[in-house]
Amino acid sequence: MSSSRRQYPFHLIEPKWQEFWDKQQTFRAFNPGETVPENHPFARRHQLSGPASVTQLPPKFYILDMFPYPSGAGLHVGHPEGYTATDILARYKRAQGFHVLHPMGWDAFGLPAEQYAIKTGQHPRQTTEANIATFKRQIKSLGFSYDWSREVDTTDPEYFKWTQWIFLKLYNSWFNPETNKAEPVSTLEYPKELELLTPPSDSNDREASEKAKQILIKRFAYLDSKRLAYVTEAPVWWCEELGTVLANEEVVDGKSEVGGHPVVRKPMRQWMLRITAYAEKLLADLDTIDWSDSLKEMQRNWIGRSEGAEVDFAVVGSSRCDDRTPQRGVPTEKIRVFTTRPDTLFGATYMVLSPEHKLVDRITTSDQQTAIAKYKSEVAKKSDLERTELAKEKTGVFTGAFAINPVNGEKIPIWIADYVLASYGTGAIMAVPAHDTRDFEFATKFNLPILQVVQPSDPKTDWRGFVDDGTSVNSTGPEIAITGLPTAEAKKKITAWLEAKGLGKQTINFKLRDWLFSRQRYWGEPFPIVWKKDTSGNLYHEALLESALPVLPPSLTDYKPTATGEPPLARAKDWVNLPDGSQRELNTMPQWAGSCWYYLRYLDAKNPNAFVGKEAEQYWMGTVGRAAPSAPRPAGTAGPTPGVDLYVGGTEHAVLHLLYARFWHKVLFDLGYVSTPEPFFKLVNQGLILGEDGQKMSKSRGNVVNPDDILKEFGADAFRLYEMFMGPLEMVKPWSTQGVAGVYKFLGRVWRLFVDEKSETEFEQAETTAGCSVEPAARQIGAQRRRYNEELLDLIQLNSAIKAVAPTPAQLKTLHTCIKKVTEDLDGMRFNTAISAMMVFVNDTMTWETKPAAVLREFLILLAPFAPHLAEELWARLSTLNPQPSTSLSYAPWPKFDPAWLVEDTLEIPVQVNGKLRDVIKVPANADHATVEIAAKAAEKAQPFLAGKTIKKVIVVPKKLVNLVVG
RNA sequence: GCCGGUGUGGCGAAAUGGCAGACGCACAGGACUUAAAAUCCUGGGACCGUAAAAAGUCGUGUGGGUUCGAGUCCCGCCACCGGCACCA
């Protein structure tokens, strides 16, 4: 990178205004009931005095960034992309008169700090604090208009106290299917058999008291089967390397998402959150929010809803049964399957159970036992990756048993195969090889019959392996016939018949599993749970009282995971064992916990009494307060936008954070703690920034761009501007340092538009002489130096071409073209073209001999969201020309576009012949069709193409174009 | 395999169905300068022409279609990126 001449003294300007904003608390947002200081620019703009009520405050606009995990590597260039976009909009919305909430914080629990602790023994708190300091310095140096008074840190006990509090709400709630929402467990009614017996009158009645005890234990289990946070012993993903279990969502291709370590299935006692209870709501409410289709689709896929039917097949042919039909009085095993295609029931020529299915051992015939046992043990040894590997050959073993197809009484063989998953549906399928790809492959390999039952509408299509809808064929049985029916009708008819016969019922299945919520780690929120023993020595869990929060993690010297899977917290014996003999829960919560609700804490970050105050929550989440006409909101509703107005972040959180946060929010909504059903109304994903070589940035490629280097050479404004100028926000795009230089040059042109060159030369000489060029890296400077820098900057005079004169119509046209374009583009988040429009404005303005101050003043308001430091500096200088009590630039009203200035007297109209451009004519703007047509026909350059031909048709698009159609 | 997205100069990219390539980078030429940097001005899709022009032809991944007119709309295909993936 060649060090070229500095375009303008950003190294003095940027720290100056960052300090100014800090000191003035320019970007502080105020909660209802708070008194806005009289001299605060927000109070002046909106004429506020005294405590501001919800109705006095302007309409809210909540612009949220996905808060970063403060890693040791510091900020990368991807972070400021989203942050700049949101900051530009925050500043734009402030100018438009909104009350903008724009906060920042730290998602600071997580593995890296703990891994570092394991290696070095340094407490994760220390690492985390150092990383936060670095991130904060870097973010602040970019001049974002965050309200730092609302900063949150998920590892702060004052914060995670409320994370634990929300856990208690989950623990103490259940999902009531009748009211279709979460309710406190106190509303839960026990089934009849768990009704408490009247206490035995004779306390020596051991039989009765034992019975009562058993009921209590069952009640406890029943509660656990309903709680939204519950403990279960289930096969979970265990990662040896990380020494912890992981959620489904954290396992990618059979490896841990963090670090790519192998994971294995292992039964362990874990905390789970019953997110499956919300599957239907999480899916349905996607229709109420403004997210990209691709993102919604990812969530839909993850939730994985499928409608179908459960069907029972009776087992025959086991050693206990007659091999033809089940007989009266003989106990009959039933295999329940789930299918989305009940219409293909007649084509079910065999069945498959997952190898782990409970019935496998019971139905396997003696001659098949060895083979089955062998297959099961092979499958058990396979990792999940091996089981799901692409293009893998189908495997399986016949159990020796048969089942009866309920629609036609056919005897069909029962197999086991690992292509059937124990964890989905019922863990068993009816195989319809003719119309299911997997069944088709399996049947082909093992020579099982393939029977057509669906006819494709196109007779040329092969029915073998045809999986789409068609018409049922060969589907007539003794009691039910669907032959000739289209798929949808066939499904309905056969499902109704199954239900009537008690053989099955319509069902909905989800791919979504409950959320595995415990980790065997140190650096996370401890659970507010203790374990106790009952009189028989059985362990049971009990929630702590809210007054016991926060539960702080103990101090440790060794953070290593234990080989047994016992969490590191177990080492802190004094912490674990409580005086009353109970023991603390040893697991911690996953990193996702803190990020599930941080956007709510911002609303009332310092509240010591609640996770968020009601009034603040209602105002900022938009269920009370004034509406703004231009704010986004769901179609057909009035009032402010419900939820966060705009949430910007990367796609990596498409299914994890965004699903979990929606889930928690919905629970809090059901319990009455928040007032909107969805947290994030509009969500935009920023695209990845690739390296200069078009590859993803990585240390190993050596193409990583460090924001600090860019700031040092070009300044924050150029960095911000470049990140927005690269292309559309959502797109993937490669970095180009030369591109930064390009927008930097533009800012230099803006600077020279405003300042007198001679005085700037003097400034530069003075600066060089004084040898006090301050490196941006060392922006923490003393008061004396700061004063001196101010004096240096004062040497720079305003450009003498700027005068307080009335602008010409042409100048106003240039200005209003820019106002229109920038305003429209900001509304559509098209930052790149907004910047182009400003470049066009400046290119034009440079040629003006006299530059009217009023025009430049308006331009600075347009520029301010993008390059706030430079805009503030020039704004301050411009106000010296026309000293008046001017508002702070950050709250200056956004310029109003006036279409009158864009009206033209004469228009240039392209003339086409047969759709090809041949000439351009000038016509008066108010010319009628006939006039334009005559002028077009006379267009000189069009003549050669008209000669000797008849004009068959003339298309006149008013003010746009003329097309002459000739034959 | 399924779902979503994207294909436009040397590069990043613009274009409510109406002058394709705005704006910027890189490049080339000029001015200023002892010189360089910086700055300012000019040029630029390809082809064919020409001393230089002009005119002309072609041109938005690809093949069709709709239309007076298509980068934009419709149908088929190809490539790349992202997500999901034996979910019955």
PDB file of N, CA and C (backbone and C1' of nucleotides) in Angstrom, chain A residues 7 294 297 306 339-340 387 390 392 394 419 421 424 438 511 726 728 745 749 832 836 839 843 961 963, chain B residues 3-4 12-14 16 18 22-26 38-40 56-58 68 82-83 85-88:
ATOM      1  N   GLN A   7      -5.855  13.079   1.842  1.00  0.00           N
ATOM      2  CA  GLN A   7      -6.883  13.840   1.149  1.00  0.00           C
ATOM      3  C   GLN A   7      -7.454  14.966   2.013  1.00  0.00           C
ATOM      4  N   SER A 294     -35.467 -16.506   1.465  1.00  0.00           N
ATOM      5  CA  SER A 294     -34.512 -17.596   1.677  1.00  0.00           C
ATOM      6  C   SER A 294     -34.362 -17.887   3.166  1.00  0.00           C
ATOM      7  N   GLU A 297     -37.360 -19.659   4.454  1.00  0.00           N
ATOM      8  CA  GLU A 297     -37.337 -21.026   3.943  1.00  0.00           C
ATOM      9  C   GLU A 297     -36.406 -21.898   4.773  1.00  0.00           C
ATOM     10  N   SER A 306     -44.506 -31.834   8.229  1.00  0.00           N
ATOM     11  CA  SER A 306     -45.174 -32.572   7.154  1.00  0.00           C
ATOM     12  C   SER A 306     -46.484 -33.169   7.620  1.00  0.00           C
ATOM     13  N   THR A 339     -46.693 -41.748   7.305  1.00  0.00           N
ATOM     14  CA  THR A 339     -46.505 -41.560   5.869  1.00  0.00           C
ATOM     15  C   THR A 339     -47.159 -40.261   5.430  1.00  0.00           C
ATOM     16  N   THR A 340     -46.507 -39.585   4.479  1.00  0.00           N
ATOM     17  CA  THR A 340     -47.136 -38.393   3.897  1.00  0.00           C
ATOM     18  C   THR A 340     -47.970 -38.794   2.694  1.00  0.00           C
ATOM     19  N   ARG A 387     -23.536 -42.900   8.513  1.00  0.00           N
ATOM     20  CA  ARG A 387     -24.902 -43.358   8.246  1.00  0.00           C
ATOM     21  C   ARG A 387     -25.600 -42.542   7.175  1.00  0.00           C
ATOM     22  N   LEU A 390     -23.475 -39.532   1.473  1.00  0.00           N
ATOM     23  CA  LEU A 390     -24.119 -39.401   0.167  1.00  0.00           C
ATOM     24  C   LEU A 390     -23.973 -40.666  -0.677  1.00  0.00           C
ATOM     25  N   LYS A 392     -24.843 -43.447  -0.632  1.00  0.00           N
ATOM     26  CA  LYS A 392     -24.457 -44.678   0.046  1.00  0.00           C
ATOM     27  C   LYS A 392     -25.378 -45.816  -0.395  1.00  0.00           C
ATOM     28  N   LYS A 394     -27.791 -48.832  -0.044  1.00  0.00           N
ATOM     29  CA  LYS A 394     -28.766 -49.206   0.978  1.00  0.00           C
ATOM     30  C   LYS A 394     -28.372 -50.551   1.594  1.00  0.00           C
ATOM     31  N   TYR A 419     -31.637 -46.760   6.782  1.00  0.00           N
ATOM     32  CA  TYR A 419     -32.142 -45.564   6.123  1.00  0.00           C
ATOM     33  C   TYR A 419     -33.428 -45.071   6.764  1.00  0.00           C
ATOM     34  N   LEU A 421     -34.864 -43.672  10.156  1.00  0.00           N
ATOM     35  CA  LEU A 421     -34.327 -43.041  11.362  1.00  0.00           C
ATOM     36  C   LEU A 421     -35.243 -43.273  12.544  1.00  0.00           C
ATOM     37  N   TYR A 424     -37.276 -39.910  13.822  1.00  0.00           N
ATOM     38  CA  TYR A 424     -38.301 -39.179  13.080  1.00  0.00           C
ATOM     39  C   TYR A 424     -39.555 -40.026  12.933  1.00  0.00           C
ATOM     40  N   ARG A 438     -36.085 -43.745  -2.088  1.00  0.00           N
ATOM     41  CA  ARG A 438     -35.271 -44.588  -1.203  1.00  0.00           C
ATOM     42  C   ARG A 438     -35.793 -46.020  -1.168  1.00  0.00           C
ATOM     43  N   LYS A 511     -39.682 -32.020  11.933  1.00  0.00           N
ATOM     44  CA  LYS A 511     -38.272 -32.407  12.043  1.00  0.00           C
ATOM     45  C   LYS A 511     -37.643 -31.804  13.289  1.00  0.00           C
ATOM     46  N   MET A 726     -19.554  -0.863  -2.116  1.00  0.00           N
ATOM     47  CA  MET A 726     -19.124  -2.098  -2.782  1.00  0.00           C
ATOM     48  C   MET A 726     -20.211  -2.739  -3.626  1.00  0.00           C
ATOM     49  N   PRO A 728     -24.760  -4.135  -3.365  1.00  0.00           N
ATOM     50  CA  PRO A 728     -25.927  -4.302  -2.500  1.00  0.00           C
ATOM     51  C   PRO A 728     -25.556  -5.028  -1.204  1.00  0.00           C
ATOM     52  N   LYS A 745     -11.088   9.387  -2.131  1.00  0.00           N
ATOM     53  CA  LYS A 745     -10.863  10.502  -3.038  1.00  0.00           C
ATOM     54  C   LYS A 745     -12.127  11.357  -3.154  1.00  0.00           C
ATOM     55  N   ARG A 749     -12.717  15.300  -2.376  1.00  0.00           N
ATOM     56  CA  ARG A 749     -13.362  16.278  -3.257  1.00  0.00           C
ATOM     57  C   ARG A 749     -14.417  17.074  -2.489  1.00  0.00           C
ATOM     58  N   ASN A 832     -25.344   1.765  -2.059  1.00  0.00           N
ATOM     59  CA  ASN A 832     -24.358   1.992  -3.117  1.00  0.00           C
ATOM     60  C   ASN A 832     -24.821   3.038  -4.119  1.00  0.00           C
ATOM     61  N   SER A 836     -23.522   6.924  -5.137  1.00  0.00           N
ATOM     62  CA  SER A 836     -23.313   7.365  -6.524  1.00  0.00           C
ATOM     63  C   SER A 836     -23.985   8.715  -6.753  1.00  0.00           C
ATOM     64  N   MET A 839     -22.004  11.437  -5.405  1.00  0.00           N
ATOM     65  CA  MET A 839     -20.821  11.681  -6.234  1.00  0.00           C
ATOM     66  C   MET A 839     -21.194  12.542  -7.445  1.00  0.00           C
ATOM     67  N   ASN A 843     -19.593  16.105  -8.318  1.00  0.00           N
ATOM     68  CA  ASN A 843     -18.957  16.333  -9.617  1.00  0.00           C
ATOM     69  C   ASN A 843     -19.536  17.563 -10.297  1.00  0.00           C
ATOM     70  N   LEU A 961     -39.947   8.316 -25.202  1.00  0.00           N
ATOM     71  CA  LEU A 961     -39.410   7.720 -26.414  1.00  0.00           C
ATOM     72  C   LEU A 961     -40.442   7.651 -27.521  1.00  0.00           C
ATOM     73  N   ASN A 963     -41.127   5.268 -31.042  1.00  0.00           N
ATOM     74  CA  ASN A 963     -40.703   4.131 -31.862  1.00  0.00           C
ATOM     75  C   ASN A 963     -41.517   4.122 -33.150  1.00  0.00           C
TER      76      ASN A 963
ATOM     77  P     C B   3     -37.171 -27.812  -5.797  1.00  0.00           P
ATOM     78  O5'   C B   3     -36.823 -26.759  -4.664  1.00  0.00           O
ATOM     79  C5'   C B   3     -37.706 -26.551  -3.572  1.00  0.00           C
ATOM     80  C4'   C B   3     -37.064 -25.645  -2.563  1.00  0.00           C
ATOM     81  C3'   C B   3     -36.555 -24.312  -3.096  1.00  0.00           C
ATOM     82  O3'   C B   3     -37.593 -23.376  -3.278  1.00  0.00           O
ATOM     83  C1'   C B   3     -34.897 -25.256  -1.728  1.00  0.00           C
ATOM     84  P     G B   4     -37.439 -22.296  -4.476  1.00  0.00           P
ATOM     85  O5'   G B   4     -36.323 -21.302  -3.930  1.00  0.00           O
ATOM     86  C5'   G B   4     -36.611 -20.451  -2.827  1.00  0.00           C
ATOM     87  C4'   G B   4     -35.347 -19.767  -2.361  1.00  0.00           C
ATOM     88  C3'   G B   4     -34.645 -18.887  -3.375  1.00  0.00           C
ATOM     89  O3'   G B   4     -35.270 -17.648  -3.556  1.00  0.00           O
ATOM     90  C1'   G B   4     -33.048 -20.203  -2.258  1.00  0.00           C
ATOM     91  P     G B  12     -16.112  -8.260 -10.907  1.00  0.00           P
ATOM     92  O5'   G B  12     -16.422  -7.041  -9.926  1.00  0.00           O
ATOM     93  C5'   G B  12     -15.942  -7.066  -8.598  1.00  0.00           C
ATOM     94  C4'   G B  12     -16.450  -5.883  -7.834  1.00  0.00           C
ATOM     95  C3'   G B  12     -17.950  -5.656  -7.903  1.00  0.00           C
ATOM     96  O3'   G B  12     -18.659  -6.535  -7.061  1.00  0.00           O
ATOM     97  C1'   G B  12     -16.843  -3.602  -8.210  1.00  0.00           C
ATOM     98  P     A B  13     -20.127  -6.979  -7.438  1.00  0.00           P
ATOM     99  O5'   A B  13     -20.896  -5.591  -7.340  1.00  0.00           O
ATOM    100  C5'   A B  13     -21.969  -5.284  -8.200  1.00  0.00           C
ATOM    101  C4'   A B  13     -21.964  -3.799  -8.385  1.00  0.00           C
ATOM    102  C3'   A B  13     -23.249  -3.246  -8.982  1.00  0.00           C
ATOM    103  O3'   A B  13     -24.116  -2.909  -7.918  1.00  0.00           O
ATOM    104  C1'   A B  13     -21.386  -2.475 -10.224  1.00  0.00           C
ATOM    105  P     A B  14     -25.669  -3.019  -8.084  1.00  0.00           P
ATOM    106  O5'   A B  14     -26.041  -1.594  -8.666  1.00  0.00           O
ATOM    107  C5'   A B  14     -26.049  -1.418 -10.017  1.00  0.00           C
ATOM    108  C4'   A B  14     -26.373  -0.002 -10.322  1.00  0.00           C
ATOM    109  C3'   A B  14     -27.768   0.124 -10.925  1.00  0.00           C
ATOM    110  O3'   A B  14     -28.651   0.552  -9.925  1.00  0.00           O
ATOM    111  C1'   A B  14     -26.127   0.843 -12.480  1.00  0.00           C
ATOM    112  P     U B  16     -34.838   0.466 -12.787  1.00  0.00           P
ATOM    113  O5'   U B  16     -36.192  -0.164 -13.295  1.00  0.00           O
ATOM    114  C5'   U B  16     -37.221   0.708 -13.709  1.00  0.00           C
ATOM    115  C4'   U B  16     -38.449   0.471 -12.875  1.00  0.00           C
ATOM    116  C3'   U B  16     -39.546  -0.292 -13.612  1.00  0.00           C
ATOM    117  O3'   U B  16     -39.386  -1.697 -13.479  1.00  0.00           O
ATOM    118  C1'   U B  16     -40.446   1.707 -12.776  1.00  0.00           C
ATOM    119  P     G B  18     -38.314   0.237 -18.764  1.00  0.00           P
ATOM    120  O5'   G B  18     -37.882   0.954 -20.099  1.00  0.00           O
ATOM    121  C5'   G B  18     -36.912   0.341 -20.944  1.00  0.00           C
ATOM    122  C4'   G B  18     -36.660   1.223 -22.126  1.00  0.00           C
ATOM    123  C3'   G B  18     -36.513   2.697 -21.789  1.00  0.00           C
ATOM    124  O3'   G B  18     -35.602   3.263 -22.707  1.00  0.00           O
ATOM    125  C1'   G B  18     -38.361   2.397 -23.226  1.00  0.00           C
ATOM    126  P     A B  22     -21.264   4.223 -17.503  1.00  0.00           P
ATOM    127  O5'   A B  22     -21.877   5.434 -16.656  1.00  0.00           O
ATOM    128  C5'   A B  22     -22.960   6.191 -17.150  1.00  0.00           C
ATOM    129  C4'   A B  22     -23.861   6.603 -16.012  1.00  0.00           C
ATOM    130  C3'   A B  22     -23.134   7.073 -14.750  1.00  0.00           C
ATOM    131  O3'   A B  22     -22.764   8.434 -14.847  1.00  0.00           O
ATOM    132  C1'   A B  22     -24.814   5.529 -14.152  1.00  0.00           C
ATOM    133  P     C B  23     -21.272   8.883 -14.575  1.00  0.00           P
ATOM    134  O5'   C B  23     -21.017   8.316 -13.100  1.00  0.00           O
ATOM    135  C5'   C B  23     -21.602   8.947 -11.977  1.00  0.00           C
ATOM    136  C4'   C B  23     -21.275   8.150 -10.731  1.00  0.00           C
ATOM    137  C3'   C B  23     -19.800   7.794 -10.561  1.00  0.00           C
ATOM    138  O3'   C B  23     -19.065   8.864 -10.014  1.00  0.00           O
ATOM    139  C1'   C B  23     -21.101   5.868 -10.189  1.00  0.00           C
ATOM    140  P     G B  24     -17.574   9.103 -10.516  1.00  0.00           P
ATOM    141  O5'   G B  24     -16.817   7.808  -9.998  1.00  0.00           O
ATOM    142  C5'   G B  24     -16.426   7.713  -8.640  1.00  0.00           C
ATOM    143  C4'   G B  24     -16.024   6.307  -8.299  1.00  0.00           C
ATOM    144  C3'   G B  24     -14.703   5.798  -8.853  1.00  0.00           C
ATOM    145  O3'   G B  24     -13.585   6.368  -8.202  1.00  0.00           O
ATOM    146  C1'   G B  24     -16.330   4.105  -8.981  1.00  0.00           C
ATOM    147  P     C B  25     -12.200   6.427  -8.959  1.00  0.00           P
ATOM    148  O5'   C B  25     -11.737   4.901  -8.984  1.00  0.00           O
ATOM    149  C5'   C B  25     -11.405   4.251  -7.773  1.00  0.00           C
ATOM    150  C4'   C B  25     -11.037   2.817  -8.055  1.00  0.00           C
ATOM    151  C3'   C B  25      -9.852   2.623  -8.987  1.00  0.00           C
ATOM    152  O3'   C B  25      -8.626   2.787  -8.304  1.00  0.00           O
ATOM    153  C1'   C B  25     -11.598   1.172  -9.626  1.00  0.00           C
ATOM    154  P     A B  26      -7.426   3.509  -9.061  1.00  0.00           P
ATOM    155  O5'   A B  26      -7.056   2.459 -10.207  1.00  0.00           O
ATOM    156  C5'   A B  26      -6.433   1.221  -9.875  1.00  0.00           C
ATOM    157  C4'   A B  26      -6.370   0.340 -11.097  1.00  0.00           C
ATOM    158  C3'   A B  26      -5.693   0.954 -12.314  1.00  0.00           C
ATOM    159  O3'   A B  26      -4.284   0.838 -12.265  1.00  0.00           O
ATOM    160  C1'   A B  26      -7.750   0.032 -12.964  1.00  0.00           C
ATOM    161  P     A B  38      -0.853   9.857  -7.248  1.00  0.00           P
ATOM    162  O5'   A B  38      -1.446  11.191  -6.601  1.00  0.00           O
ATOM    163  C5'   A B  38      -1.772  11.222  -5.211  1.00  0.00           C
ATOM    164  C4'   A B  38      -2.089  12.626  -4.796  1.00  0.00           C
ATOM    165  C3'   A B  38      -3.197  13.306  -5.588  1.00  0.00           C
ATOM    166  O3'   A B  38      -4.481  12.952  -5.125  1.00  0.00           O
ATOM    167  C1'   A B  38      -1.352  14.756  -5.449  1.00  0.00           C
ATOM    168  P     U B  39      -5.672  12.790  -6.179  1.00  0.00           P
ATOM    169  O5'   U B  39      -5.877  14.273  -6.698  1.00  0.00           O
ATOM    170  C5'   U B  39      -6.336  15.301  -5.814  1.00  0.00           C
ATOM    171  C4'   U B  39      -6.262  16.629  -6.505  1.00  0.00           C
ATOM    172  C3'   U B  39      -7.071  16.730  -7.791  1.00  0.00           C
ATOM    173  O3'   U B  39      -8.426  17.027  -7.520  1.00  0.00           O
ATOM    174  C1'   U B  39      -4.902  17.581  -8.171  1.00  0.00           C
ATOM    175  P     C B  40      -9.562  16.394  -8.431  1.00  0.00           P
ATOM    176  O5'   C B  40      -9.465  17.284  -9.744  1.00  0.00           O
ATOM    177  C5'   C B  40      -9.806  18.665  -9.705  1.00  0.00           C
ATOM    178  C4'   C B  40      -9.433  19.312 -11.004  1.00  0.00           C
ATOM    179  C3'   C B  40      -9.969  18.622 -12.255  1.00  0.00           C
ATOM    180  O3'   C B  40     -11.314  18.955 -12.511  1.00  0.00           O
ATOM    181  C1'   C B  40      -7.690  19.099 -12.571  1.00  0.00           C
ATOM    182  P     G B  56     -25.898   4.285 -38.089  1.00  0.00           P
ATOM    183  O5'   G B  56     -25.329   2.893 -38.602  1.00  0.00           O
ATOM    184  C5'   G B  56     -25.746   2.377 -39.859  1.00  0.00           C
ATOM    185  C4'   G B  56     -24.936   1.174 -40.221  1.00  0.00           C
ATOM    186  C3'   G B  56     -25.053  -0.007 -39.266  1.00  0.00           C
ATOM    187  O3'   G B  56     -26.222  -0.757 -39.532  1.00  0.00           O
ATOM    188  C1'   G B  56     -22.775   0.380 -39.752  1.00  0.00           C
ATOM    189  P     U B  57     -27.037  -1.392 -38.365  1.00  0.00           P
ATOM    190  O5'   U B  57     -26.158  -2.677 -38.011  1.00  0.00           O
ATOM    191  C5'   U B  57     -25.999  -3.705 -38.978  1.00  0.00           C
ATOM    192  C4'   U B  57     -24.980  -4.701 -38.496  1.00  0.00           C
ATOM    193  C3'   U B  57     -25.241  -5.284 -37.113  1.00  0.00           C
ATOM    194  O3'   U B  57     -26.194  -6.331 -37.136  1.00  0.00           O
ATOM    195  C1'   U B  57     -22.983  -4.625 -37.252  1.00  0.00           C
ATOM    196  P     C B  58     -27.165  -6.522 -35.903  1.00  0.00           P
ATOM    197  O5'   C B  58     -26.164  -7.117 -34.824  1.00  0.00           O
ATOM    198  C5'   C B  58     -25.604  -8.408 -35.003  1.00  0.00           C
ATOM    199  C4'   C B  58     -24.512  -8.651 -33.995  1.00  0.00           C
ATOM    200  C3'   C B  58     -24.918  -8.611 -32.529  1.00  0.00           C
ATOM    201  O3'   C B  58     -25.546  -9.808 -32.110  1.00  0.00           O
ATOM    202  C1'   C B  58     -22.923  -7.387 -32.801  1.00  0.00           C
ATOM    203  P     C B  68     -46.881  -5.969 -30.839  1.00  0.00           P
ATOM    204  O5'   C B  68     -45.600  -5.103 -31.212  1.00  0.00           O
ATOM    205  C5'   C B  68     -45.298  -4.857 -32.585  1.00  0.00           C
ATOM    206  C4'   C B  68     -44.195  -3.834 -32.652  1.00  0.00           C
ATOM    207  C3'   C B  68     -43.007  -4.089 -31.737  1.00  0.00           C
ATOM    208  O3'   C B  68     -42.094  -4.980 -32.349  1.00  0.00           O
ATOM    209  C1'   C B  68     -43.686  -1.847 -31.498  1.00  0.00           C
ATOM    210  P     G B  82     -20.312 -21.583  -0.970  1.00  0.00           P
ATOM    211  O5'   G B  82     -21.730 -21.309  -0.303  1.00  0.00           O
ATOM    212  C5'   G B  82     -21.907 -20.174   0.540  1.00  0.00           C
ATOM    213  C4'   G B  82     -23.352 -20.043   0.922  1.00  0.00           C
ATOM    214  C3'   G B  82     -23.970 -21.253   1.595  1.00  0.00           C
ATOM    215  O3'   G B  82     -23.612 -21.364   2.953  1.00  0.00           O
ATOM    216  C1'   G B  82     -25.456 -20.434  -0.028  1.00  0.00           C
ATOM    217  P     G B  83     -23.532 -22.853   3.599  1.00  0.00           P
ATOM    218  O5'   G B  83     -25.071 -23.231   3.754  1.00  0.00           O
ATOM    219  C5'   G B  83     -25.882 -22.509   4.673  1.00  0.00           C
ATOM    220  C4'   G B  83     -27.320 -22.914   4.498  1.00  0.00           C
ATOM    221  C3'   G B  83     -27.619 -24.377   4.762  1.00  0.00           C
ATOM    222  O3'   G B  83     -27.709 -24.680   6.132  1.00  0.00           O
ATOM    223  C1'   G B  83     -28.700 -23.705   2.783  1.00  0.00           C
ATOM    224  P     A B  85     -29.608 -31.087   7.481  1.00  0.00           P
ATOM    225  O5'   A B  85     -29.758 -32.183   6.336  1.00  0.00           O
ATOM    226  C5'   A B  85     -30.971 -32.907   6.203  1.00  0.00           C
ATOM    227  C4'   A B  85     -31.039 -33.537   4.855  1.00  0.00           C
ATOM    228  C3'   A B  85     -30.224 -34.792   4.661  1.00  0.00           C
ATOM    229  O3'   A B  85     -30.822 -35.880   5.329  1.00  0.00           O
ATOM    230  C1'   A B  85     -30.130 -33.469   2.715  1.00  0.00           C
ATOM    231  P     C B  86     -30.019 -37.221   5.469  1.00  0.00           P
ATOM    232  O5'   C B  86     -31.049 -38.235   4.820  1.00  0.00           O
ATOM    233  C5'   C B  86     -31.477 -38.034   3.495  1.00  0.00           C
ATOM    234  C4'   C B  86     -32.449 -39.099   3.098  1.00  0.00           C
ATOM    235  C3'   C B  86     -33.433 -39.488   4.202  1.00  0.00           C
ATOM    236  O3'   C B  86     -34.691 -39.787   3.620  1.00  0.00           O
ATOM    237  C1'   C B  86     -32.171 -41.368   3.563  1.00  0.00           C
ATOM    238  P     C B  87     -35.636 -38.536   3.263  1.00  0.00           P
ATOM    239  O5'   C B  87     -36.267 -38.123   4.666  1.00  0.00           O
ATOM    240  C5'   C B  87     -37.292 -38.904   5.241  1.00  0.00           C
ATOM    241  C4'   C B  87     -38.097 -38.055   6.202  1.00  0.00           C
ATOM    242  C3'   C B  87     -38.465 -36.685   5.662  1.00  0.00           C
ATOM    243  O3'   C B  87     -39.723 -36.347   6.183  1.00  0.00           O
ATOM    244  C1'   C B  87     -37.137 -36.435   7.599  1.00  0.00           C
ATOM    245  P     A B  88     -40.877 -36.022   5.177  1.00  0.00           P
ATOM    246  O5'   A B  88     -41.202 -37.397   4.454  1.00  0.00           O
ATOM    247  C5'   A B  88     -42.220 -38.184   4.953  1.00  0.00           C
ATOM    248  C4'   A B  88     -42.112 -39.542   4.370  1.00  0.00           C
ATOM    249  C3'   A B  88     -43.057 -40.568   4.993  1.00  0.00           C
ATOM    250  O3'   A B  88     -44.344 -40.508   4.421  1.00  0.00           O
ATOM    251  C1'   A B  88     -40.886 -41.465   4.948  1.00  0.00           C
TER     252        A B  88
END
